[in-house]
Amino acid sequence: MDSVDEKVVAVILVAGPSKGTRFRPLSFNTPEPLFPLAGQPMVHHHISACKKIPNLVQVFLIGYYDEREFALYCSSVSNELKVPVRYLKEDKPHGSAGSLYYFRDRIMEETPSHIFLLNFDVCCNFPLPEMLEAHKAYGGIGTLLVIKVSAESASLFGELVADPTSQEVLHYTEKPETFVSNLINCGIYVFTPNIFSVIHEVYRLREEKAYTRHVPNYESQQFAIRSLPTDFVRLDQDILSPLAGKKQLYTYETTEFWEQIKTPGMSIKCSALYLSRFRSTSPHLLASGDGNRSASVVGDVYVHPSARVHPTAKIGPNVSISANVRIAPGVRLKNCIVLDDVEIMENAVVVNAIVGWKSSLGRWSRVQANGDYDTKLGITILGESVTVEDEVVVINSIVLPNKVLNLSMQEEIIL
């Protein structure tokens, strides 16, 4: 196929409400993929990156949230970025490969030559055009974005061994008990449409397994897993592992930043990464100020145009302020996300925290944490409509919605 005839579609897997439990109490209000990082919904960073793919014709979001949760966002982002974005709702979870296969007819409507697949909960620089060029040169079914990490953290992800010359994936294993490699799967892929034939074969073998106990060969044993339903297919264990070493899978290594957003704490870290990236990609989104006519801004900061910030406030680094927020004189904000309709009164301090929608912080109050993103109480989280009264200090705590705090607390979860 000539390059002028090529078409590319992108699929972003957004999962569903059951996955959002790890993101509570923030996921009570909004689906996790729409939670704002650096002032934009989490999945918006993916879609913006997809727009840079040559010959992109469509972006699909696939998950099992109610359609109404994504209708307004898909409409607005389609208009903003001038690329069609559609949400496709699964009737139930089908697995990462199964959901792709479930909507194969929709995905193939434009007869694309290549299909990108991205998980919504990853944060990186998304080198998608470069991945596509490498993928075409390799000539396989799929190319994985990979990165080198420490040996200690590698076991938390899919580890793989790749040929250092050809970049072919020789071995792939998901979250191994023993160390295999410090090269891990980043959860971003580009495939040819032949991936659907591979997934179909898994379905066929699953159905065959349901009717007979006889497994004719080792490859079938890899595909046919007794404990899983026949219509649930995982990309990692059921597709990538069996394809490794068959000259069908290749890698594209990134040396830039990459993180998986597993906890609310990681959202602050990833917001910082995206804000720093705005310096080169979207400098107009970064706030500035010297404390004279506008607030003093330190480092990378995003302030929604509708927010009102007093000139005596000091903001940054790594602060994201959402719509209709009101910041009073003398306020100090650092390393935090402040969500819509929050009011922060005089001389309050927020450090290493997420302040939920419609919350209110009183005069001289402090909401802070130690900033350990990997621990449950490493950042302080206030759910929706939490009131922190004057001079109350909240440290390393999680507060569920609609609470009034009139006493200071440390390392507590307020239900």
mmCIF file of C-alpha atoms in Angstrom:
data_model
loop_
_atom_site.group_PDB
_atom_site.id
_atom_site.type_symbol
_atom_site.label_atom_id
_atom_site.label_comp_id
_atom_site.label_asym_id
_atom_site.label_seq_id
_atom_site.Cartn_x
_atom_site.Cartn_y
_atom_site.Cartn_z
ATOM 1 C CA MET A 1 0.000 0.000 0.000
ATOM 2 C CA ASP A 2 1.394 3.407 -0.956
ATOM 3 C CA SER A 3 1.878 5.866 1.870
ATOM 4 C CA VAL A 4 -0.659 8.222 0.304
ATOM 5 C CA ASP A 5 -3.271 5.461 0.579
ATOM 6 C CA GLU A 6 -2.434 4.483 4.133
ATOM 7 C CA LYS A 7 -4.917 5.121 6.912
ATOM 8 C CA VAL A 8 -4.266 4.833 10.627
ATOM 9 C CA VAL A 9 -6.730 4.460 13.487
ATOM 10 C CA ALA A 10 -5.959 4.701 17.193
ATOM 11 C CA VAL A 11 -7.689 2.793 19.976
ATOM 12 C CA ILE A 12 -7.417 3.914 23.593
ATOM 13 C CA LEU A 13 -8.536 1.407 26.216
ATOM 14 C CA VAL A 14 -10.275 3.284 29.054
ATOM 15 C CA ALA A 15 -11.505 0.261 31.093
ATOM 16 C CA GLY A 16 -14.515 0.871 33.349
ATOM 17 C CA PRO A 17 -15.841 1.748 36.811
ATOM 18 C CA SER A 18 -14.459 -1.372 38.493
ATOM 19 C CA LYS A 19 -10.934 -0.230 37.610
ATOM 20 C CA GLY A 20 -11.647 3.175 39.130
ATOM 21 C CA THR A 21 -11.652 1.810 42.678
ATOM 22 C CA ARG A 22 -7.895 2.329 42.918
ATOM 23 C CA PHE A 23 -8.494 6.022 42.189
ATOM 24 C CA ARG A 24 -11.037 6.677 44.923
ATOM 25 C CA PRO A 25 -12.228 9.082 46.219
ATOM 26 C CA LEU A 26 -11.489 11.016 43.017
ATOM 27 C CA SER A 27 -13.259 8.494 40.763
ATOM 28 C CA PHE A 28 -16.533 9.039 42.641
ATOM 29 C CA ASN A 29 -16.966 12.211 40.591
ATOM 30 C CA THR A 30 -15.454 11.518 37.219
ATOM 31 C CA PRO A 31 -14.179 8.495 35.272
ATOM 32 C CA GLU A 32 -10.468 8.077 35.906
ATOM 33 C CA PRO A 33 -9.587 8.636 32.186
ATOM 34 C CA LEU A 34 -11.171 12.104 32.426
ATOM 35 C CA PHE A 35 -9.368 13.169 35.599
ATOM 36 C CA PRO A 36 -7.323 16.289 34.777
ATOM 37 C CA LEU A 37 -3.533 16.164 34.603
ATOM 38 C CA ALA A 38 -1.830 19.485 33.813
ATOM 39 C CA GLY A 39 -5.281 20.980 33.281
ATOM 40 C CA GLN A 40 -6.409 18.445 30.671
ATOM 41 C CA PRO A 41 -8.259 15.119 30.997
ATOM 42 C CA MET A 42 -5.832 12.214 31.386
ATOM 43 C CA VAL A 43 -6.848 10.697 28.041
ATOM 44 C CA HIS A 44 -6.584 14.088 26.293
ATOM 45 C CA HIS A 45 -2.793 13.782 26.317
ATOM 46 C CA HIS A 46 -3.104 10.495 24.415
ATOM 47 C CA ILE A 47 -5.496 11.924 21.834
ATOM 48 C CA SER A 48 -3.322 15.004 21.294
ATOM 49 C CA ALA A 49 -0.380 12.692 20.634
ATOM 50 C CA CYS A 50 -2.447 10.563 18.239
ATOM 51 C CA LYS A 51 -3.275 13.652 16.188
ATOM 52 C CA LYS A 52 0.399 13.828 15.206
ATOM 53 C CA ILE A 53 0.280 10.377 13.553
ATOM 54 C CA PRO A 54 0.391 10.740 9.749
ATOM 55 C CA ASN A 55 -2.873 9.750 7.999
ATOM 56 C CA LEU A 56 -4.851 9.364 11.239
ATOM 57 C CA VAL A 57 -8.558 9.036 10.405
ATOM 58 C CA GLN A 58 -10.224 8.033 13.695
ATOM 59 C CA VAL A 59 -9.669 7.671 17.438
ATOM 60 C CA PHE A 60 -11.750 5.164 19.393
ATOM 61 C CA LEU A 61 -12.128 5.058 23.172
ATOM 62 C CA ILE A 62 -13.166 1.558 24.272
ATOM 63 C CA GLY A 63 -14.453 0.752 27.745
ATOM 64 C CA TYR A 64 -17.481 -0.203 29.785
ATOM 65 C CA TYR A 65 -18.393 3.146 31.303
ATOM 66 C CA ASP A 66 -21.852 4.442 30.460
ATOM 67 C CA GLU A 67 -21.832 6.307 27.125
ATOM 68 C CA ARG A 68 -23.133 9.448 28.832
ATOM 69 C CA GLU A 69 -19.905 9.708 30.814
ATOM 70 C CA PHE A 70 -17.905 10.303 27.622
ATOM 71 C CA ALA A 71 -20.438 11.858 25.206
ATOM 72 C CA LEU A 72 -19.703 15.498 26.003
ATOM 73 C CA TYR A 73 -15.948 14.988 26.134
ATOM 74 C CA CYS A 74 -15.785 13.124 22.792
ATOM 75 C CA SER A 75 -17.785 15.871 21.138
ATOM 76 C CA SER A 76 -15.640 18.682 22.534
ATOM 77 C CA VAL A 77 -12.278 17.020 21.855
ATOM 78 C CA SER A 78 -13.327 16.137 18.296
ATOM 79 C CA ASN A 79 -14.112 19.801 17.650
ATOM 80 C CA GLU A 80 -10.982 21.042 19.393
ATOM 81 C CA LEU A 81 -8.473 18.740 17.706
ATOM 82 C CA LYS A 82 -10.331 18.291 14.398
ATOM 83 C CA VAL A 83 -10.144 14.511 14.547
ATOM 84 C CA PRO A 84 -13.139 12.162 14.990
ATOM 85 C CA VAL A 85 -13.199 10.648 18.491
ATOM 86 C CA ARG A 86 -15.831 7.989 19.263
ATOM 87 C CA TYR A 87 -16.596 6.104 22.444
ATOM 88 C CA LEU A 88 -17.461 2.405 22.072
ATOM 89 C CA LYS A 89 -19.057 0.716 25.070
ATOM 90 C CA GLU A 90 -18.411 -2.951 25.768
ATOM 91 C CA ASP A 91 -21.300 -5.019 27.095
ATOM 92 C CA LYS A 92 -18.823 -6.443 29.637
ATOM 93 C CA PRO A 93 -15.032 -6.626 30.063
ATOM 94 C CA HIS A 94 -13.437 -8.638 27.242
ATOM 95 C CA GLY A 95 -9.754 -8.190 28.112
ATOM 96 C CA SER A 96 -7.293 -5.877 26.400
ATOM 97 C CA ALA A 97 -7.114 -7.947 23.204
ATOM 98 C CA GLY A 98 -10.718 -9.096 23.446
ATOM 99 C CA SER A 99 -12.073 -5.539 23.479
ATOM 100 C CA LEU A 100 -10.094 -4.761 20.329
ATOM 101 C CA TYR A 101 -11.534 -7.842 18.647
ATOM 102 C CA TYR A 102 -15.075 -7.157 19.897
ATOM 103 C CA PHE A 103 -15.147 -3.906 17.902
ATOM 104 C CA ARG A 104 -13.071 -5.132 14.964
ATOM 105 C CA ASP A 105 -15.721 -4.222 12.378
ATOM 106 C CA ARG A 106 -15.933 -0.635 13.653
ATOM 107 C CA ILE A 107 -12.162 -0.322 13.821
ATOM 108 C CA MET A 108 -11.767 -1.618 10.265
ATOM 109 C CA GLU A 109 -14.504 0.592 8.739
ATOM 110 C CA GLU A 110 -11.901 2.853 7.122
ATOM 111 C CA THR A 111 -9.717 -0.140 6.100
ATOM 112 C CA PRO A 112 -6.688 1.130 8.049
ATOM 113 C CA SER A 113 -3.226 -0.192 7.319
ATOM 114 C CA HIS A 114 -2.134 0.267 10.934
ATOM 115 C CA ILE A 115 -3.834 0.307 14.324
ATOM 116 C CA PHE A 116 -2.399 1.989 17.408
ATOM 117 C CA LEU A 117 -3.441 0.616 20.790
ATOM 118 C CA LEU A 118 -2.847 2.685 23.938
ATOM 119 C CA ASN A 119 -3.717 2.114 27.586
ATOM 120 C CA PHE A 120 -5.218 5.236 29.156
ATOM 121 C CA ASP A 121 -3.294 4.963 32.435
ATOM 122 C CA VAL A 122 0.198 5.532 31.052
ATOM 123 C CA CYS A 123 2.009 8.851 30.965
ATOM 124 C CA CYS A 124 4.835 9.448 28.509
ATOM 125 C CA ASN A 125 5.977 11.580 25.584
ATOM 126 C CA PHE A 126 4.110 9.287 23.118
ATOM 127 C CA PRO A 127 6.610 8.954 20.223
ATOM 128 C CA LEU A 128 3.867 7.566 17.966
ATOM 129 C CA PRO A 129 5.040 8.755 14.509
ATOM 130 C CA GLU A 130 8.508 7.373 15.248
ATOM 131 C CA MET A 131 7.000 4.067 16.375
ATOM 132 C CA LEU A 132 5.041 3.829 13.142
ATOM 133 C CA GLU A 133 8.116 4.360 10.984
ATOM 134 C CA ALA A 134 10.067 1.737 12.932
ATOM 135 C CA HIS A 135 7.135 -0.675 12.707
ATOM 136 C CA LYS A 136 6.980 -0.360 8.916
ATOM 137 C CA ALA A 137 10.700 -1.070 8.687
ATOM 138 C CA TYR A 138 10.450 -4.173 10.912
ATOM 139 C CA GLY A 139 7.666 -5.759 8.858
ATOM 140 C CA GLY A 140 6.044 -7.666 11.728
ATOM 141 C CA ILE A 141 2.516 -7.793 13.099
ATOM 142 C CA GLY A 142 3.204 -5.504 16.049
ATOM 143 C CA THR A 143 5.657 -3.114 17.656
ATOM 144 C CA LEU A 144 5.734 -2.383 21.397
ATOM 145 C CA LEU A 145 6.936 0.794 23.056
ATOM 146 C CA VAL A 146 9.474 -0.262 25.695
ATOM 147 C CA ILE A 147 11.700 1.388 28.278
ATOM 148 C CA LYS A 148 14.538 0.310 30.572
ATOM 149 C CA VAL A 149 13.790 0.538 34.301
ATOM 150 C CA SER A 150 15.483 -0.597 37.498
ATOM 151 C CA ALA A 151 15.624 -4.330 38.201
ATOM 152 C CA GLU A 152 13.655 -3.727 41.407
ATOM 153 C CA SER A 153 10.645 -2.210 39.633
ATOM 154 C CA ALA A 154 10.729 -4.324 36.441
ATOM 155 C CA SER A 155 8.747 -7.178 38.001
ATOM 156 C CA LEU A 156 5.717 -4.886 38.362
ATOM 157 C CA PHE A 157 5.313 -4.836 34.587
ATOM 158 C CA GLY A 158 5.590 -7.038 31.527
ATOM 159 C CA GLU A 159 9.268 -7.887 31.012
ATOM 160 C CA LEU A 160 10.741 -8.818 27.660
ATOM 161 C CA VAL A 161 13.967 -9.847 25.993
ATOM 162 C CA ALA A 162 14.694 -8.267 22.606
ATOM 163 C CA ASP A 163 17.384 -8.922 20.033
ATOM 164 C CA PRO A 164 19.803 -5.966 20.362
ATOM 165 C CA THR A 165 20.322 -5.788 16.600
ATOM 166 C CA SER A 166 16.932 -6.552 15.026
ATOM 167 C CA GLN A 167 14.835 -5.368 18.036
ATOM 168 C CA GLU A 168 12.712 -8.518 17.706
ATOM 169 C CA VAL A 169 10.897 -9.609 20.866
ATOM 170 C CA LEU A 170 12.419 -12.986 21.725
ATOM 171 C CA HIS A 171 10.671 -13.601 25.044
ATOM 172 C CA TYR A 172 7.800 -11.920 26.881
ATOM 173 C CA THR A 173 6.429 -12.567 30.359
ATOM 174 C CA GLU A 174 3.904 -10.556 32.388
ATOM 175 C CA LYS A 175 4.948 -9.584 35.945
ATOM 176 C CA PRO A 176 7.360 -12.489 36.480
ATOM 177 C CA GLU A 177 8.222 -13.770 39.947
ATOM 178 C CA THR A 178 11.912 -13.850 39.090
ATOM 179 C CA PHE A 179 13.912 -11.225 37.196
ATOM 180 C CA VAL A 180 13.942 -11.641 33.420
ATOM 181 C CA SER A 181 14.931 -8.268 32.020
ATOM 182 C CA ASN A 182 14.911 -4.567 32.866
ATOM 183 C CA LEU A 183 13.202 -3.878 29.514
ATOM 184 C CA ILE A 184 9.464 -3.458 30.111
ATOM 185 C CA ASN A 185 6.301 -3.055 28.089
ATOM 186 C CA CYS A 186 4.972 0.534 28.166
ATOM 187 C CA GLY A 187 1.393 -0.365 27.207
ATOM 188 C CA ILE A 188 1.520 1.347 23.797
ATOM 189 C CA TYR A 189 1.473 -0.649 20.548
ATOM 190 C CA VAL A 190 1.078 -0.395 16.801
ATOM 191 C CA PHE A 191 -0.303 -3.387 14.876
ATOM 192 C CA THR A 192 -1.228 -4.368 11.367
ATOM 193 C CA PRO A 193 -4.798 -5.656 10.903
ATOM 194 C CA ASN A 194 -3.340 -9.174 11.019
ATOM 195 C CA ILE A 195 -3.602 -8.874 14.797
ATOM 196 C CA PHE A 196 -7.299 -9.743 14.457
ATOM 197 C CA SER A 197 -6.426 -13.123 12.926
ATOM 198 C CA VAL A 198 -4.132 -13.852 15.863
ATOM 199 C CA ILE A 199 -6.860 -12.956 18.374
ATOM 200 C CA HIS A 200 -9.393 -15.016 16.423
ATOM 201 C CA GLU A 201 -7.132 -18.047 16.760
ATOM 202 C CA VAL A 202 -7.142 -17.596 20.535
ATOM 203 C CA TYR A 203 -10.953 -17.561 20.505
ATOM 204 C CA ARG A 204 -11.026 -20.679 18.354
ATOM 205 C CA LEU A 205 -8.676 -22.562 20.649
ATOM 206 C CA ARG A 206 -10.602 -21.425 23.710
ATOM 207 C CA GLU A 207 -13.859 -22.747 22.278
ATOM 208 C CA GLU A 208 -12.147 -25.981 21.295
ATOM 209 C CA LYS A 209 -10.813 -26.306 24.819
ATOM 210 C CA ALA A 210 -14.326 -25.879 26.198
ATOM 211 C CA TYR A 211 -15.430 -29.053 24.406
ATOM 212 C CA THR A 212 -12.411 -31.261 24.908
ATOM 213 C CA ARG A 213 -9.677 -31.804 27.452
ATOM 214 C CA HIS A 214 -7.223 -32.853 24.794
ATOM 215 C CA VAL A 215 -4.611 -30.170 24.034
ATOM 216 C CA PRO A 216 -2.668 -31.239 20.920
ATOM 217 C CA ASN A 217 0.470 -29.169 21.265
ATOM 218 C CA TYR A 218 2.421 -26.713 23.390
ATOM 219 C CA GLU A 219 1.213 -23.654 21.492
ATOM 220 C CA SER A 220 -2.381 -24.546 22.183
ATOM 221 C CA GLN A 221 -1.535 -24.828 25.870
ATOM 222 C CA GLN A 222 -0.315 -21.258 25.762
ATOM 223 C CA PHE A 223 -3.546 -20.050 24.190
ATOM 224 C CA ALA A 224 -6.133 -22.203 25.925
ATOM 225 C CA ILE A 225 -6.513 -21.258 29.568
ATOM 226 C CA ARG A 226 -9.106 -23.218 31.484
ATOM 227 C CA SER A 227 -9.904 -20.546 34.080
ATOM 228 C CA LEU A 228 -10.778 -17.759 31.626
ATOM 229 C CA PRO A 229 -14.053 -17.338 29.700
ATOM 230 C CA THR A 230 -13.792 -17.985 25.984
ATOM 231 C CA ASP A 231 -14.537 -14.344 25.126
ATOM 232 C CA PHE A 232 -11.929 -12.809 27.450
ATOM 233 C CA VAL A 233 -8.528 -12.410 25.786
ATOM 234 C CA ARG A 234 -5.543 -10.664 27.373
ATOM 235 C CA LEU A 235 -3.063 -8.957 25.119
ATOM 236 C CA ASP A 236 -0.009 -9.723 27.224
ATOM 237 C CA GLN A 237 -0.364 -13.387 28.249
ATOM 238 C CA ASP A 238 -2.572 -14.614 25.393
ATOM 239 C CA ILE A 239 -1.104 -12.707 22.428
ATOM 240 C CA LEU A 240 2.331 -11.231 23.115
ATOM 241 C CA SER A 241 3.873 -14.195 24.942
ATOM 242 C CA PRO A 242 2.987 -16.761 22.228
ATOM 243 C CA LEU A 243 4.095 -14.417 19.402
ATOM 244 C CA ALA A 244 7.517 -13.748 20.951
ATOM 245 C CA GLY A 245 10.416 -15.301 19.040
ATOM 246 C CA LYS A 246 8.410 -15.742 15.820
ATOM 247 C CA LYS A 247 9.633 -12.627 13.979
ATOM 248 C CA GLN A 248 6.230 -11.008 14.486
ATOM 249 C CA LEU A 249 6.841 -8.635 17.424
ATOM 250 C CA TYR A 250 9.410 -5.852 17.662
ATOM 251 C CA THR A 251 10.304 -3.054 20.055
ATOM 252 C CA TYR A 252 10.736 0.702 19.902
ATOM 253 C CA GLU A 253 12.624 1.953 22.946
ATOM 254 C CA THR A 254 11.969 5.345 24.498
ATOM 255 C CA THR A 255 14.542 7.094 26.657
ATOM 256 C CA GLU A 256 12.095 9.833 27.673
ATOM 257 C CA PHE A 257 9.777 9.766 30.707
ATOM 258 C CA TRP A 258 7.246 7.009 31.285
ATOM 259 C CA GLU A 259 4.976 6.268 34.242
ATOM 260 C CA GLN A 260 1.898 4.191 34.951
ATOM 261 C CA ILE A 261 -0.845 6.017 36.850
ATOM 262 C CA LYS A 262 -1.851 3.419 39.424
ATOM 263 C CA THR A 263 -2.715 5.734 42.305
ATOM 264 C CA PRO A 264 -3.972 9.297 42.852
ATOM 265 C CA GLY A 265 -0.495 10.161 44.079
ATOM 266 C CA MET A 266 0.971 9.293 40.707
ATOM 267 C CA SER A 267 -1.391 11.806 39.099
ATOM 268 C CA ILE A 268 0.563 14.639 40.754
ATOM 269 C CA LYS A 269 3.849 13.241 39.482
ATOM 270 C CA CYS A 270 2.465 12.782 35.970
ATOM 271 C CA SER A 271 0.891 16.231 35.986
ATOM 272 C CA ALA A 272 4.385 17.582 36.649
ATOM 273 C CA LEU A 273 5.793 15.611 33.714
ATOM 274 C CA TYR A 274 3.132 16.921 31.349
ATOM 275 C CA LEU A 275 3.560 20.491 32.603
ATOM 276 C CA SER A 276 7.295 20.332 31.938
ATOM 277 C CA ARG A 277 6.580 18.964 28.466
ATOM 278 C CA PHE A 278 4.345 21.962 27.765
ATOM 279 C CA ARG A 279 7.512 24.087 27.686
ATOM 280 C CA SER A 280 8.316 22.688 24.244
ATOM 281 C CA THR A 281 4.896 21.543 22.981
ATOM 282 C CA SER A 282 2.371 24.066 24.368
ATOM 283 C CA PRO A 283 4.113 26.984 26.116
ATOM 284 C CA HIS A 284 0.928 29.076 25.842
ATOM 285 C CA LEU A 285 -0.681 26.795 28.441
ATOM 286 C CA LEU A 286 1.871 27.685 31.126
ATOM 287 C CA ALA A 287 1.162 30.584 33.487
ATOM 288 C CA SER A 288 3.609 33.341 34.346
ATOM 289 C CA GLY A 289 3.643 36.112 36.919
ATOM 290 C CA ASP A 290 6.009 38.141 39.087
ATOM 291 C CA GLY A 291 3.769 39.019 42.036
ATOM 292 C CA ASN A 292 2.997 42.555 40.861
ATOM 293 C CA ARG A 293 -0.138 42.587 38.701
ATOM 294 C CA SER A 294 -0.510 38.790 38.854
ATOM 295 C CA ALA A 295 0.429 36.032 41.279
ATOM 296 C CA SER A 296 4.053 35.011 41.663
ATOM 297 C CA VAL A 297 4.587 31.868 39.580
ATOM 298 C CA VAL A 298 7.505 29.509 40.186
ATOM 299 C CA GLY A 299 8.255 26.717 37.716
ATOM 300 C CA ASP A 300 5.602 25.001 35.609
ATOM 301 C CA VAL A 301 2.037 26.021 36.450
ATOM 302 C CA TYR A 302 -1.322 25.744 34.671
ATOM 303 C CA VAL A 303 -4.154 28.142 35.588
ATOM 304 C CA HIS A 304 -7.574 27.838 33.928
ATOM 305 C CA PRO A 305 -8.666 31.148 32.349
ATOM 306 C CA SER A 306 -11.742 31.295 34.594
ATOM 307 C CA ALA A 307 -9.755 30.956 37.844
ATOM 308 C CA ARG A 308 -9.202 34.053 40.008
ATOM 309 C CA VAL A 309 -5.810 34.151 41.720
ATOM 310 C CA HIS A 310 -4.837 37.072 43.957
ATOM 311 C CA PRO A 311 -1.575 38.814 43.012
ATOM 312 C CA THR A 312 -0.095 38.179 46.485
ATOM 313 C CA ALA A 313 -0.448 34.405 46.143
ATOM 314 C CA LYS A 314 2.590 32.301 45.277
ATOM 315 C CA ILE A 315 2.022 29.360 42.948
ATOM 316 C CA GLY A 316 4.323 26.523 41.894
ATOM 317 C CA PRO A 317 6.203 24.581 40.949
ATOM 318 C CA ASN A 318 3.939 21.812 39.578
ATOM 319 C CA VAL A 319 0.516 23.300 40.217
ATOM 320 C CA SER A 320 -2.626 22.797 38.149
ATOM 321 C CA ILE A 321 -5.594 25.068 38.907
ATOM 322 C CA SER A 322 -8.933 24.151 37.314
ATOM 323 C CA ALA A 323 -12.027 26.144 36.341
ATOM 324 C CA ASN A 324 -13.678 28.726 38.631
ATOM 325 C CA VAL A 325 -11.110 28.315 41.429
ATOM 326 C CA ARG A 326 -10.745 31.300 43.775
ATOM 327 C CA ILE A 327 -7.367 31.897 45.422
ATOM 328 C CA ALA A 328 -7.241 34.558 48.164
ATOM 329 C CA PRO A 329 -4.304 36.787 49.248
ATOM 330 C CA GLY A 330 -1.207 35.153 50.709
ATOM 331 C CA VAL A 331 -2.023 31.615 49.594
ATOM 332 C CA ARG A 332 0.887 29.239 48.854
ATOM 333 C CA LEU A 333 0.376 26.340 46.447
ATOM 334 C CA LYS A 334 3.084 23.819 45.561
ATOM 335 C CA ASN A 335 3.029 20.406 43.895
ATOM 336 C CA CYS A 336 -0.736 20.090 43.865
ATOM 337 C CA ILE A 337 -3.882 19.763 41.750
ATOM 338 C CA VAL A 338 -6.791 22.053 42.594
ATOM 339 C CA LEU A 339 -10.053 20.965 40.945
ATOM 340 C CA ASP A 340 -13.093 22.947 39.760
ATOM 341 C CA ASP A 341 -14.924 25.447 41.976
ATOM 342 C CA VAL A 342 -12.513 25.297 44.923
ATOM 343 C CA GLU A 343 -12.095 28.285 47.237
ATOM 344 C CA ILE A 344 -8.816 28.725 49.107
ATOM 345 C CA MET A 345 -8.920 31.526 51.657
ATOM 346 C CA GLU A 346 -6.263 33.895 52.960
ATOM 347 C CA ASN A 347 -2.806 32.520 53.811
ATOM 348 C CA ALA A 348 -3.752 28.860 53.376
ATOM 349 C CA VAL A 349 -1.039 26.440 52.238
ATOM 350 C CA VAL A 350 -1.430 23.397 49.961
ATOM 351 C CA VAL A 351 1.584 21.139 49.309
ATOM 352 C CA ASN A 352 1.624 17.607 47.818
ATOM 353 C CA ALA A 353 -2.160 17.390 47.707
ATOM 354 C CA ILE A 354 -5.253 17.117 45.520
ATOM 355 C CA VAL A 355 -8.131 19.399 46.493
ATOM 356 C CA GLY A 356 -11.461 18.014 45.274
ATOM 357 C CA TRP A 357 -14.243 19.786 43.424
ATOM 358 C CA LYS A 358 -16.181 22.499 45.344
ATOM 359 C CA SER A 359 -14.005 22.164 48.435
ATOM 360 C CA SER A 360 -13.160 25.094 50.696
ATOM 361 C CA LEU A 361 -9.976 25.732 52.678
ATOM 362 C CA GLY A 362 -10.179 28.218 55.546
ATOM 363 C CA ARG A 363 -7.824 31.010 56.511
ATOM 364 C CA TRP A 364 -4.358 29.883 57.665
ATOM 365 C CA SER A 365 -5.254 26.227 57.046
ATOM 366 C CA ARG A 366 -2.680 23.742 55.755
ATOM 367 C CA VAL A 367 -3.316 20.734 53.522
ATOM 368 C CA GLN A 368 -0.084 18.878 52.890
ATOM 369 C CA ALA A 369 1.785 15.560 52.697
ATOM 370 C CA ASN A 370 5.307 14.203 52.386
ATOM 371 C CA GLY A 371 4.976 13.630 48.631
ATOM 372 C CA ASP A 372 5.684 9.884 48.512
ATOM 373 C CA TYR A 373 3.690 8.965 45.406
ATOM 374 C CA ASP A 374 3.970 5.225 45.948
ATOM 375 C CA THR A 375 2.331 5.050 49.382
ATOM 376 C CA LYS A 376 -1.385 5.284 50.119
ATOM 377 C CA LEU A 377 -1.070 8.359 52.325
ATOM 378 C CA GLY A 378 1.925 9.871 50.548
ATOM 379 C CA ILE A 379 -0.244 12.722 49.303
ATOM 380 C CA THR A 380 -3.305 14.289 50.922
ATOM 381 C CA ILE A 381 -6.571 13.951 48.993
ATOM 382 C CA LEU A 382 -9.742 15.882 49.695
ATOM 383 C CA GLY A 383 -12.846 14.518 47.974
ATOM 384 C CA GLU A 384 -15.650 16.662 46.606
ATOM 385 C CA SER A 385 -17.168 19.390 48.821
ATOM 386 C CA VAL A 386 -14.790 19.008 51.762
ATOM 387 C CA THR A 387 -14.567 22.001 54.100
ATOM 388 C CA VAL A 388 -11.350 22.595 56.030
ATOM 389 C CA GLU A 389 -12.039 25.229 58.650
ATOM 390 C CA ASP A 390 -9.735 28.081 59.650
ATOM 391 C CA GLU A 391 -6.305 27.096 61.030
ATOM 392 C CA VAL A 392 -6.942 23.353 60.644
ATOM 393 C CA VAL A 393 -3.947 21.291 59.496
ATOM 394 C CA VAL A 394 -4.459 18.122 57.409
ATOM 395 C CA ILE A 395 -1.332 16.012 56.834
ATOM 396 C CA ASN A 396 -0.942 12.746 54.874
ATOM 397 C CA SER A 397 -4.674 12.015 54.939
ATOM 398 C CA ILE A 398 -7.530 11.004 52.647
ATOM 399 C CA VAL A 399 -10.924 12.609 53.174
ATOM 400 C CA LEU A 400 -14.027 11.316 51.416
ATOM 401 C CA PRO A 401 -16.615 13.743 50.007
ATOM 402 C CA ASN A 402 -18.902 16.079 51.960
ATOM 403 C CA LYS A 403 -16.914 16.232 55.184
ATOM 404 C CA VAL A 404 -16.307 19.230 57.453
ATOM 405 C CA LEU A 405 -12.910 19.204 59.186
ATOM 406 C CA ASN A 406 -12.723 21.355 62.314
ATOM 407 C CA LEU A 407 -9.835 19.487 63.981
ATOM 408 C CA SER A 408 -6.307 18.910 62.691
ATOM 409 C CA MET A 409 -5.346 15.397 61.637
ATOM 410 C CA GLN A 410 -2.376 13.361 60.435
ATOM 411 C CA GLU A 411 -2.232 10.000 58.613
ATOM 412 C CA GLU A 412 -5.957 9.396 58.766
ATOM 413 C CA ILE A 413 -8.616 8.211 56.324
ATOM 414 C CA ILE A 414 -11.898 9.993 56.991
ATOM 415 C CA LEU A 415 -14.827 7.947 55.685
#
